[in-house]
Short mmCIF file of C-alpha atoms and ligand atoms in Angstrom, two decimals:
data_model
loop_
_atom_site.label_atom_id
_atom_site.label_comp_id
_atom_site.label_asym_id
_atom_site.label_seq_id
_atom_site.Cartn_x
_atom_site.Cartn_y
_atom_site.Cartn_z
CA MET N 1 7.29 -28.45 -8.70
CA THR N 2 6.99 -26.75 -5.47
CA LEU N 3 5.73 -24.00 -6.82
CA SER N 4 2.83 -25.78 -8.42
CA ARG N 5 1.96 -27.81 -5.20
CA ARG N 6 2.19 -24.51 -3.34
CA GLY N 7 -0.26 -23.35 -5.71
CA PHE N 8 -2.66 -26.46 -5.50
CA LEU N 9 -2.36 -25.89 -1.80
CA GLY N 10 -3.20 -22.42 -1.82
CA ALA N 11 -6.21 -22.97 -4.19
CA LEU N 12 -7.59 -25.34 -1.73
CA GLY N 13 -7.00 -22.53 1.35
CA ILE N 14 -4.71 -24.54 2.93
CA SER N 15 -2.01 -21.91 3.06
CA ALA N 16 -4.38 -19.71 5.26
CA LEU N 17 -5.05 -22.44 8.05
CA GLY N 18 -1.47 -22.02 9.28
CA VAL N 19 2.32 -22.58 8.63
CA SER N 20 2.35 -26.08 7.42
CA SER N 21 4.89 -28.09 5.81
CA PHE N 22 4.29 -29.78 2.49
CA GLY N 23 6.73 -31.78 0.67
CA GLY N 24 9.61 -29.78 2.69
CA ALA N 25 8.30 -26.41 1.68
CA LEU N 26 7.20 -24.37 4.36
CA LEU N 27 4.33 -22.21 3.80
CA PRO N 28 4.13 -18.95 5.26
CA ALA N 29 0.55 -18.53 6.86
CA GLY N 30 -2.01 -16.26 5.34
CA GLN N 31 0.34 -15.29 2.70
CA THR N 32 1.11 -16.08 -0.98
CA ALA N 33 4.60 -15.68 -0.70
CA GLN N 34 8.26 -16.79 -0.16
CA LEU N 35 10.38 -15.69 2.83
CA LEU N 36 13.65 -14.11 2.15
CA ARG N 37 16.23 -14.08 5.08
CA SER N 38 18.83 -11.53 6.15
CA ARG N 39 22.27 -12.29 6.59
CA ALA N 40 22.98 -9.18 8.41
CA ARG N 41 23.08 -9.02 12.20
CA LEU N 42 19.57 -7.71 13.38
CA PRO N 43 18.83 -5.67 16.27
CA GLU N 44 16.85 -6.57 19.66
CA PRO N 45 13.35 -5.78 18.73
CA PHE N 46 12.14 -2.69 20.59
CA THR N 47 15.35 -0.86 20.98
CA VAL N 48 15.32 1.31 18.03
CA PRO N 49 13.09 4.10 18.29
CA LEU N 50 9.96 4.98 15.90
CA THR N 51 10.50 8.10 14.16
CA ILE N 52 7.54 10.14 12.13
CA PRO N 53 8.41 11.07 8.44
CA PRO N 54 9.52 14.86 8.04
CA PRO N 55 6.80 17.09 5.98
CA ALA N 56 7.13 17.34 2.40
CA ARG N 57 9.42 20.98 1.10
CA GLN N 58 6.88 23.23 0.20
CA ILE N 59 8.77 25.85 -2.21
CA ALA N 60 5.30 28.29 -3.05
CA THR N 61 1.86 27.92 -1.98
CA ASP N 62 0.20 24.56 -2.24
CA HIS N 63 3.40 23.64 -4.38
CA TYR N 64 5.87 20.93 -3.14
CA GLU N 65 9.06 19.66 -4.51
CA ILE N 66 10.04 15.98 -3.98
CA VAL N 67 13.88 15.12 -5.18
CA GLN N 68 14.21 11.49 -5.67
CA ARG N 69 17.66 10.45 -5.24
CA ALA N 70 20.00 7.43 -3.83
CA GLU N 71 20.69 7.49 -0.29
CA SER N 72 22.35 5.59 1.99
CA LEU N 73 20.75 5.30 5.64
CA GLU N 74 21.45 3.68 8.88
CA ILE N 75 18.20 1.40 9.11
CA LEU N 76 19.81 -1.60 11.00
CA PRO N 77 22.08 -0.13 13.89
CA GLY N 78 25.55 0.28 12.72
CA LEU N 79 24.94 -0.66 8.85
CA ARG N 80 23.96 1.52 6.12
CA THR N 81 21.57 0.51 3.59
CA PRO N 82 21.92 1.96 -0.08
CA VAL N 83 18.10 3.10 -0.76
CA LEU N 84 16.13 4.81 -3.44
CA THR N 85 14.39 7.98 -1.58
CA TYR N 86 12.03 10.74 -2.14
CA ASP N 87 13.95 13.91 -0.55
CA GLY N 88 16.68 11.36 0.91
CA HIS N 89 13.92 10.19 3.60
CA PHE N 90 12.42 6.63 3.73
CA PRO N 91 9.82 6.74 4.13
CA GLY N 92 9.15 9.69 2.10
CA PRO N 93 8.21 13.06 3.42
CA THR N 94 4.58 13.20 4.41
CA VAL N 95 2.35 15.76 1.86
CA VAL N 96 -0.46 17.38 3.94
CA SER N 97 -3.42 18.53 1.71
CA ARG N 98 -6.62 19.81 2.22
CA ARG N 99 -9.68 18.42 0.75
CA GLY N 100 -10.63 20.70 -2.70
CA ARG N 101 -7.41 22.41 -2.59
CA ALA N 102 -5.48 21.59 -5.46
CA ILE N 103 -1.45 21.08 -4.83
CA THR N 104 1.40 20.44 -7.48
CA VAL N 105 4.21 18.06 -6.29
CA THR N 106 7.20 18.37 -8.58
CA HIS N 107 9.25 15.52 -8.74
CA ARG N 108 12.93 15.53 -10.01
CA ASN N 109 14.12 12.36 -10.74
CA GLU N 110 18.37 12.40 -9.81
CA LEU N 111 18.04 8.49 -9.67
CA ASP N 112 19.68 6.23 -12.25
CA VAL N 113 16.36 4.51 -13.24
CA PRO N 114 13.39 5.77 -14.74
CA THR N 115 10.64 6.03 -11.86
CA VAL N 116 6.30 6.74 -11.99
CA VAL N 117 4.94 8.49 -9.42
CA HIS N 118 1.39 7.34 -8.06
CA LEU N 119 -0.95 8.81 -5.81
CA HIS N 120 -2.50 5.54 -4.16
CA GLY N 121 -5.88 6.28 -2.94
CA GLY N 122 -5.96 9.71 -4.77
CA HIS N 123 -8.89 10.99 -7.15
CA THR N 124 -6.56 12.21 -9.75
CA PRO N 125 -6.90 13.16 -13.46
CA ALA N 126 -5.17 10.38 -15.73
CA GLU N 127 -2.45 12.42 -16.56
CA SER N 128 -0.98 12.91 -13.06
CA ASP N 129 -2.03 9.39 -11.69
CA GLY N 130 1.28 7.77 -12.44
CA PHE N 131 0.18 5.41 -15.46
CA PRO N 132 3.13 2.71 -15.56
CA THR N 133 4.25 3.91 -18.79
CA ASP N 134 4.10 7.83 -18.13
CA LEU N 135 7.87 7.59 -17.17
CA LEU N 136 9.89 10.30 -15.34
CA MET N 137 13.06 9.48 -16.91
CA PRO N 138 16.64 10.55 -14.47
CA VAL N 139 18.13 14.13 -14.82
CA SER N 140 21.41 12.30 -16.12
CA GLY N 141 19.84 11.16 -19.24
CA ALA N 142 20.50 7.50 -18.38
CA HIS N 143 18.20 4.87 -19.64
CA GLN N 144 16.95 6.86 -22.80
CA GLY N 145 16.13 3.54 -24.73
CA HIS N 146 13.30 2.87 -22.14
CA ALA N 147 11.12 5.96 -23.31
CA MET N 148 10.41 3.94 -26.19
CA HIS N 149 8.49 1.69 -24.53
CA GLY N 150 4.85 1.39 -23.86
CA GLY N 151 3.60 4.49 -25.47
CA GLY N 152 3.60 6.47 -22.17
CA ILE N 153 4.06 10.09 -22.00
CA ILE N 154 7.71 10.65 -21.11
CA ALA N 155 8.89 13.49 -19.22
CA HIS N 156 12.59 14.23 -18.67
CA GLY N 157 14.16 15.13 -15.56
CA THR N 158 11.15 16.62 -13.64
CA ARG N 159 7.37 16.26 -13.82
CA ASP N 160 4.44 18.18 -11.95
CA TYR N 161 1.90 15.73 -10.64
CA VAL N 162 -0.98 18.14 -9.91
CA TYR N 163 -3.55 16.73 -7.36
CA PRO N 164 -6.81 17.82 -6.97
CA CYS N 165 -7.30 16.49 -3.49
CA ASP N 166 -11.21 16.69 -4.34
CA GLN N 167 -11.91 14.09 -1.84
CA PRO N 168 -13.03 13.38 1.97
CA ALA N 169 -10.28 13.49 4.29
CA ALA N 170 -8.05 10.16 4.20
CA THR N 171 -4.69 8.56 4.60
CA LEU N 172 -3.40 8.28 1.33
CA TRP N 173 0.17 6.84 0.25
CA TYR N 174 2.30 7.77 -3.01
CA HIS N 175 5.19 5.19 -4.13
CA ASP N 176 6.91 4.09 -7.11
CA HIS N 177 4.42 2.39 -10.15
CA ARG N 178 6.84 2.14 -13.30
CA MET N 179 5.56 -0.74 -15.32
CA ASP N 180 7.69 -4.12 -14.48
CA PHE N 181 9.78 -2.41 -11.54
CA THR N 182 7.49 -1.28 -9.15
CA GLY N 183 8.10 -4.16 -7.00
CA PRO N 184 12.14 -3.26 -6.67
CA GLN N 185 11.67 0.19 -6.72
CA VAL N 186 9.03 0.44 -3.69
CA TYR N 187 11.32 -2.19 -1.99
CA ARG N 188 14.29 -0.12 -2.20
CA GLY N 189 12.33 3.02 -0.58
CA LEU N 190 10.12 4.68 -2.98
CA ALA N 191 7.07 5.00 -0.54
CA GLY N 192 5.48 7.82 1.36
CA PHE N 193 2.53 9.14 3.26
CA HIS N 194 -0.24 11.76 1.87
CA LEU N 195 -2.59 12.78 4.25
CA VAL N 196 -6.09 14.78 3.22
CA HIS N 197 -7.41 16.97 5.80
CA ASP N 198 -11.03 18.36 5.61
CA ASP N 199 -13.12 20.54 7.83
CA GLU N 200 -15.64 17.95 8.71
CA GLU N 201 -12.78 15.63 9.89
CA ASP N 202 -11.53 18.70 11.89
CA ALA N 203 -14.38 19.02 13.72
CA LEU N 204 -14.47 15.96 15.43
CA PRO N 205 -12.81 15.37 18.83
CA LEU N 206 -10.46 12.70 17.41
CA PRO N 207 -6.75 12.76 18.49
CA LYS N 208 -4.75 15.05 16.84
CA GLY N 209 -1.18 16.74 16.43
CA GLU N 210 1.24 14.73 18.02
CA ARG N 211 -1.18 11.97 18.77
CA ASP N 212 -2.06 11.26 15.06
CA LEU N 213 0.86 8.85 13.63
CA PRO N 214 1.10 7.62 10.16
CA LEU N 215 2.87 4.12 10.51
CA MET N 216 4.21 2.71 7.74
CA ILE N 217 4.41 -1.39 7.89
CA THR N 218 6.94 -3.30 5.50
CA ASP N 219 8.84 -6.10 5.47
CA ARG N 220 12.68 -6.40 4.54
CA ALA N 221 15.58 -8.63 4.14
CA PHE N 222 18.99 -7.37 4.43
CA ALA N 223 22.40 -8.92 3.50
CA GLU N 224 25.50 -8.71 5.41
CA ASP N 225 26.65 -5.36 4.71
CA GLY N 226 23.08 -3.89 5.18
CA SER N 227 22.09 -3.24 1.84
CA LEU N 228 18.68 -4.76 0.76
CA LEU N 229 18.25 -8.50 -0.62
CA TYR N 230 15.53 -8.71 -3.29
CA PRO N 231 15.65 -11.73 -5.72
CA SER N 232 15.55 -9.68 -9.26
CA ARG N 233 16.26 -12.03 -12.35
CA GLY N 234 18.77 -9.16 -13.21
CA PRO N 235 19.66 -5.57 -12.87
CA GLU N 236 16.50 -4.04 -15.49
CA VAL N 237 15.24 -7.38 -15.93
CA PRO N 238 11.60 -7.44 -14.84
CA GLY N 239 10.20 -10.01 -12.12
CA VAL N 240 11.80 -12.23 -9.56
CA THR N 241 13.32 -15.54 -9.94
CA GLU N 242 11.01 -18.46 -9.76
CA GLU N 243 11.31 -19.29 -6.18
CA TYR N 244 10.06 -16.09 -5.24
CA MET N 245 7.11 -15.57 -7.91
CA GLU N 246 4.33 -15.74 -5.61
CA GLY N 247 5.78 -12.57 -3.50
CA VAL N 248 8.75 -11.59 -1.57
CA LEU N 249 8.78 -11.67 2.17
CA GLY N 250 11.11 -10.06 4.45
CA ASP N 251 12.19 -11.27 7.96
CA VAL N 252 12.70 -7.68 9.47
CA ILE N 253 9.51 -5.77 9.90
CA LEU N 254 10.13 -1.90 9.71
CA VAL N 255 7.28 0.65 10.97
CA ASN N 256 8.52 4.11 9.32
CA GLY N 257 11.92 2.79 7.90
CA ARG N 258 12.58 1.44 11.77
CA PRO N 259 12.96 -2.36 12.56
CA TRP N 260 10.92 -3.13 15.42
CA PRO N 261 10.53 0.16 16.64
CA VAL N 262 9.50 1.40 20.11
CA LEU N 263 7.79 4.44 21.00
CA GLU N 264 6.88 6.38 24.03
CA VAL N 265 3.19 7.71 24.49
CA ASP N 266 1.34 9.65 27.07
CA ALA N 267 -1.66 7.62 28.69
CA ALA N 268 -4.16 9.01 26.05
CA ARG N 269 -5.82 7.97 22.86
CA TYR N 270 -3.69 8.17 19.68
CA ARG N 271 -4.64 7.70 15.90
CA LEU N 272 -2.76 5.31 14.29
CA ARG N 273 -3.02 5.63 10.26
CA LEU N 274 -1.85 1.86 9.65
CA LEU N 275 -0.62 1.54 6.20
CA ASN N 276 0.72 -1.99 4.95
CA ALA N 277 3.32 -1.08 2.09
CA SER N 278 4.97 -4.28 2.10
CA ASN N 279 5.04 -5.83 -1.32
CA ALA N 280 3.39 -8.99 -0.37
CA ARG N 281 3.07 -9.60 3.25
CA ARG N 282 -0.26 -9.58 5.19
CA TYR N 283 -0.45 -8.95 8.93
CA ARG N 284 -2.85 -9.94 11.54
CA LEU N 285 -2.17 -6.90 14.03
CA THR N 286 -2.96 -7.62 17.65
CA GLY N 287 -2.14 -6.68 21.29
CA LEU N 288 -3.96 -3.12 21.28
CA PRO N 289 -7.77 -2.78 21.21
CA PHE N 290 -8.52 -0.99 18.39
CA THR N 291 -11.11 1.13 17.61
CA GLN N 292 -11.28 1.60 13.52
CA ILE N 293 -12.65 4.97 12.41
CA GLY N 294 -11.35 4.87 8.94
CA SER N 295 -10.79 2.95 5.85
CA ASP N 296 -8.85 3.38 2.50
CA GLY N 297 -11.28 6.38 1.47
CA GLY N 298 -11.52 7.83 4.48
CA LEU N 299 -13.98 7.98 8.20
CA LEU N 300 -16.29 5.14 8.57
CA GLU N 301 -19.85 6.19 9.23
CA HIS N 302 -19.53 4.43 12.50
CA PRO N 303 -16.40 3.50 14.51
CA VAL N 304 -16.03 -0.49 14.85
CA SER N 305 -14.41 -2.13 17.54
CA LEU N 306 -11.83 -4.58 16.61
CA ASN N 307 -9.68 -7.09 18.83
CA GLU N 308 -7.11 -7.22 15.26
CA VAL N 309 -6.48 -5.61 12.22
CA LEU N 310 -6.22 -7.66 8.95
CA ILE N 311 -4.38 -5.61 6.57
CA ALA N 312 -3.03 -6.73 3.40
CA PRO N 313 -0.60 -4.91 0.83
CA GLY N 314 -1.72 -1.19 -0.27
CA GLU N 315 -4.54 -1.14 2.39
CA ARG N 316 -4.90 1.67 5.06
CA VAL N 317 -6.67 1.29 8.52
CA ASP N 318 -7.26 4.31 10.64
CA VAL N 319 -7.70 3.57 14.34
CA VAL N 320 -8.02 4.77 17.69
CA ALA N 321 -5.41 3.37 20.31
CA ASP N 322 -6.48 3.88 23.81
CA PHE N 323 -3.51 3.63 26.07
CA SER N 324 -5.52 6.37 29.04
CA GLY N 325 -6.07 3.67 31.34
CA LEU N 326 -2.65 2.18 31.30
CA ALA N 327 -0.10 3.06 34.18
CA ALA N 328 2.96 4.78 33.39
CA GLY N 329 5.65 1.86 32.93
CA THR N 330 2.79 -0.21 30.83
CA GLU N 331 4.59 -1.71 27.46
CA VAL N 332 2.34 -2.70 25.12
CA ILE N 333 3.56 -5.07 22.06
CA VAL N 334 1.92 -5.28 18.76
CA HIS N 335 2.20 -8.86 17.46
CA ASN N 336 1.23 -9.89 13.83
CA GLY N 337 -0.57 -13.23 13.83
CA LEU N 338 0.39 -14.14 10.56
CA GLY N 339 4.20 -14.14 11.14
CA SER N 340 6.36 -16.42 12.97
CA GLY N 341 9.64 -15.78 14.56
CA THR N 342 11.22 -12.39 13.78
CA THR N 343 7.96 -11.53 12.05
CA ALA N 344 5.41 -12.19 14.84
CA GLN N 345 5.98 -8.81 16.33
CA VAL N 346 6.22 -5.36 14.84
CA MET N 347 6.56 -2.78 17.25
CA LYS N 348 6.07 -1.58 20.97
CA PHE N 349 4.78 1.37 22.94
CA ARG N 350 5.91 2.34 26.05
CA VAL N 351 3.50 4.65 28.19
CA THR N 352 5.40 7.36 30.24
CA ARG N 353 2.70 9.47 31.77
CA ARG N 354 -0.45 10.44 32.75
CA VAL N 355 -2.15 13.36 31.30
CA GLN N 356 -5.01 15.04 30.70
CA ASP N 357 -6.97 13.87 26.88
CA ASP N 358 -10.44 15.82 25.74
CA SER N 359 -10.11 13.26 22.54
CA ARG N 360 -12.74 10.70 22.09
CA VAL N 361 -14.24 8.50 19.13
CA PRO N 362 -17.84 10.14 18.30
CA ASP N 363 -20.61 7.64 17.51
CA VAL N 364 -21.10 9.23 14.00
CA LEU N 365 -18.04 10.07 12.05
CA THR N 366 -19.12 11.02 8.68
CA ARG N 367 -22.65 11.14 6.50
CA PHE N 368 -21.49 8.01 4.61
CA GLU N 369 -23.11 7.55 1.16
CA ARG N 370 -24.13 4.21 0.37
CA LEU N 371 -23.94 3.27 -3.37
CA ASP N 372 -26.75 1.19 -4.32
CA PRO N 373 -26.09 -2.13 -5.86
CA ALA N 374 -29.60 -2.09 -7.54
CA LYS N 375 -28.70 0.85 -9.45
CA ALA N 376 -25.95 -0.85 -11.19
CA VAL N 377 -25.81 -0.89 -14.98
CA ARG N 378 -23.59 -3.95 -15.37
CA THR N 379 -21.62 -6.57 -13.34
CA ARG N 380 -17.99 -6.84 -14.53
CA ASP N 381 -15.74 -9.96 -13.85
CA TRP N 382 -12.14 -9.74 -12.91
CA ARG N 383 -10.44 -12.60 -12.35
CA PHE N 384 -7.12 -12.83 -10.75
CA GLY N 385 -5.04 -16.12 -11.62
CA ARG N 386 -1.74 -17.40 -12.53
CA GLY N 387 -0.63 -17.99 -15.81
CA LYS N 388 2.00 -17.77 -18.98
CA HIS N 389 3.77 -14.76 -19.41
CA GLY N 390 7.35 -13.91 -20.31
CA GLY N 391 8.75 -16.95 -21.52
CA GLY N 392 7.99 -19.26 -18.50
CA ASP N 393 5.49 -21.56 -18.55
CA ASN N 394 3.70 -20.27 -15.85
CA HIS N 395 5.75 -17.50 -14.93
CA GLY N 396 3.17 -14.90 -14.56
CA TRP N 397 0.07 -13.43 -13.28
CA LEU N 398 -3.16 -12.46 -15.17
CA VAL N 399 -6.01 -10.75 -14.86
CA ASN N 400 -8.90 -12.40 -16.87
CA ASP N 401 -6.48 -14.80 -18.73
CA ARG N 402 -4.38 -11.85 -19.87
CA PRO N 403 -1.11 -10.05 -19.10
CA PHE N 404 -1.22 -6.46 -18.89
CA ASP N 405 -0.85 -4.48 -22.14
CA PRO N 406 -0.44 -1.04 -21.35
CA TYR N 407 -1.90 -0.18 -25.09
CA ARG N 408 -5.18 -2.23 -24.19
CA ALA N 409 -7.99 -0.94 -22.59
CA ASP N 410 -9.97 -3.96 -20.92
CA ALA N 411 -12.97 -1.94 -20.11
CA THR N 412 -14.81 1.28 -20.96
CA VAL N 413 -17.13 2.62 -18.10
CA ARG N 414 -18.97 5.61 -18.19
CA LEU N 415 -18.39 8.63 -15.59
CA GLY N 416 -21.33 8.77 -13.04
CA GLU N 417 -22.80 5.18 -13.45
CA VAL N 418 -22.27 2.29 -10.74
CA GLU N 419 -21.07 -0.85 -11.66
CA ILE N 420 -20.49 -4.39 -9.82
CA TRP N 421 -17.39 -5.66 -10.17
CA ARG N 422 -16.63 -8.98 -9.05
CA PHE N 423 -13.16 -9.86 -8.16
CA SER N 424 -12.22 -13.67 -7.77
CA THR N 425 -8.84 -15.25 -6.85
CA ASP N 426 -6.99 -18.68 -7.44
CA LEU N 427 -4.58 -17.69 -4.47
CA HIS N 428 -3.82 -14.31 -1.92
CA HIS N 429 -4.27 -11.00 -4.03
CA PRO N 430 -4.89 -7.80 -2.95
CA VAL N 431 -6.97 -6.20 -5.33
CA HIS N 432 -6.95 -2.50 -6.01
CA VAL N 433 -8.86 -0.01 -8.26
CA HIS N 434 -7.59 3.47 -9.23
CA LEU N 435 -9.56 6.88 -9.41
CA ASN N 436 -12.69 6.03 -6.91
CA PRO N 437 -12.89 4.28 -4.01
CA PHE N 438 -15.41 1.20 -3.95
CA GLN N 439 -18.07 -0.37 -1.30
CA VAL N 440 -17.95 -4.00 -0.71
CA VAL N 441 -21.25 -5.25 -1.28
CA SER N 442 -21.15 -9.14 -1.06
CA SER N 443 -18.02 -11.49 -0.17
CA SER N 444 -16.99 -15.13 0.33
CA ARG N 445 -15.49 -13.85 3.43
CA SER N 446 -17.54 -13.84 6.52
CA GLU N 447 -16.70 -10.03 7.93
CA PRO N 448 -16.29 -7.94 4.59
CA PRO N 449 -14.55 -4.84 4.91
CA VAL N 450 -16.29 -1.66 5.68
CA GLY N 451 -16.40 1.98 4.51
CA TRP N 452 -14.51 3.23 0.99
CA LYS N 453 -12.26 1.12 0.37
CA ASP N 454 -9.50 1.20 -2.59
CA THR N 455 -7.83 -2.19 -2.08
CA VAL N 456 -9.43 -5.19 -0.99
CA ASN N 457 -7.90 -8.22 0.45
CA LEU N 458 -9.21 -11.48 -1.32
CA GLY N 459 -7.66 -14.97 -0.13
CA PRO N 460 -7.19 -18.09 -1.99
CA ALA N 461 -10.33 -19.11 -4.21
CA GLU N 462 -12.37 -15.91 -2.99
CA HIS N 463 -14.54 -13.86 -4.50
CA VAL N 464 -15.65 -10.06 -3.58
CA GLU N 465 -18.48 -7.94 -4.99
CA VAL N 466 -18.14 -4.30 -4.91
CA ALA N 467 -19.95 -1.14 -6.10
CA VAL N 468 -17.86 1.26 -7.73
CA ARG N 469 -18.73 4.86 -9.25
CA PHE N 470 -15.84 6.64 -11.38
CA THR N 471 -16.66 10.19 -11.35
CA ASP N 472 -14.82 13.44 -13.08
CA HIS N 473 -11.87 12.38 -14.77
CA ALA N 474 -11.79 10.69 -18.29
CA GLY N 475 -9.04 8.70 -19.33
CA ARG N 476 -6.86 5.63 -18.80
CA PHE N 477 -6.83 4.12 -15.50
CA LEU N 478 -5.51 0.84 -13.52
CA VAL N 479 -7.20 -2.03 -11.89
CA HIS N 480 -4.30 -4.43 -10.45
CA CYS N 481 -3.09 -7.08 -7.79
CA HIS N 482 -1.06 -4.90 -5.16
CA ASN N 483 1.29 -8.00 -4.34
CA LEU N 484 3.86 -6.08 -6.35
CA GLU N 485 5.74 -9.24 -7.57
CA HIS N 486 2.28 -10.03 -9.23
CA GLU N 487 1.75 -6.66 -10.45
CA ASP N 488 5.13 -6.51 -11.95
CA MET N 489 4.45 -9.51 -13.63
CA ALA N 490 1.55 -8.56 -15.57
CA MET N 491 -1.18 -8.74 -12.87
CA MET N 492 -2.60 -5.67 -13.86
CA ALA N 493 -5.53 -4.31 -16.09
CA SER N 494 -6.47 -0.86 -17.34
CA TYR N 495 -10.07 0.41 -18.22
CA ASP N 496 -11.26 4.00 -19.86
CA THR N 497 -13.63 6.24 -18.43
CA VAL N 498 -15.65 8.26 -20.51
CU1 C2O K 507 -0.68 1.52 -4.64
CU2 C2O K 507 -1.74 1.26 -8.66
O1 C2O K 507 -1.12 1.37 -6.84
CU1 CU K 508 -3.54 3.48 -6.62
CU1 CU K 509 -1.80 -11.17 -6.82
#
């Protein structure tokens, strides 16, 4: 009952207005999701130092190896949290590559569940894109039964993912994409950064090196013993319990896997590569004057000054934060305008010393190719809404009224053609497209996002039109909601490029 009322309110856009109480149910502001509360002792905010994920392990030229294995990490001070990791780390190690220089990442699955690796934002051939049924089975041989499921290309123990990286410099990320289980597997730790650099970006006077920081923002909830809480319907049962099917929100904000961390910075400019890797939570980040320089697909044409950054699951916003005018000792707190209580703050920067800083943000960042909507060969509709799936009456999330079917292509697109894709929603859905980024050409929102996007934030009863052009790789790819609970409960569709 509560759920349908919540859905109804959401459809009216009421949940976007702020925290409101209706029939006893508390609606989290700007979210389509439910809060899961920690039972563990939580640290005081801004007491745990921020860390930066280590670089990926290189085993040969342009060849990296990542072992997926279970670990127990100290995330909350004094407690151990069992997690699924890429190479023992959460976030996983950062892969750094250069435009036009193909790399191979060999993944070895030492976990006890099948996995799938997807490079989000990567311009990647289908066989390495991580289609949800292209499973990498555990080395141990566990779960062989699943290999029958979905008709994917199954690998046993190890799999080579080949990334051409033939794309502009950008902040990408890799994460698990296993059909029906992406939510729990990403939540338990399977996510990392992949940064693409190029000569054009290197030539710009932007902050670099120690002052170029990837920041992965996630929310989690912890049990008393430090283990992660997640409302699965059962081990190896897809989806979450009824109460959480709109999405899972945690009450602890982690940046690079640290709860409300603090970072000491010079009085200088920093490039912050903000990634929202949360399952369902949106953030409105405030507290810093941000200059946005990049979006999902790379640099913007011109920098944009922002007082706040709205970021939905899957999105990246590259900003330059300017601490150069601040006195040593100044503390800057990044708040979350869409949170309340423990989730209203994210992290803190503490300025330690004055330094020489030659970086700046130039007026022109890149030569930007605008896709011309007038050249589009057709418009396709993709409607994201709740519906019947998997037993429960309303226990599913659908695209164009259909649940995901890995055997079915929902569209066929010719490589090289520009199309208009029209996304529309009932509630909040961050819509993500694989293979090529797109440009927003019209939107029911007053300030549509700029630049090359691969994920677009839609609120309740909104619509967005994007221009998209797929290139180079023929095969089957995905368009889906990046609320991972929605994704696992069938809110995906696929298209073939020919
Ligand atoms: Cu970030 Cu299809 O996923
Ligand atoms: Cu993706
Ligand atoms: Cu959704």
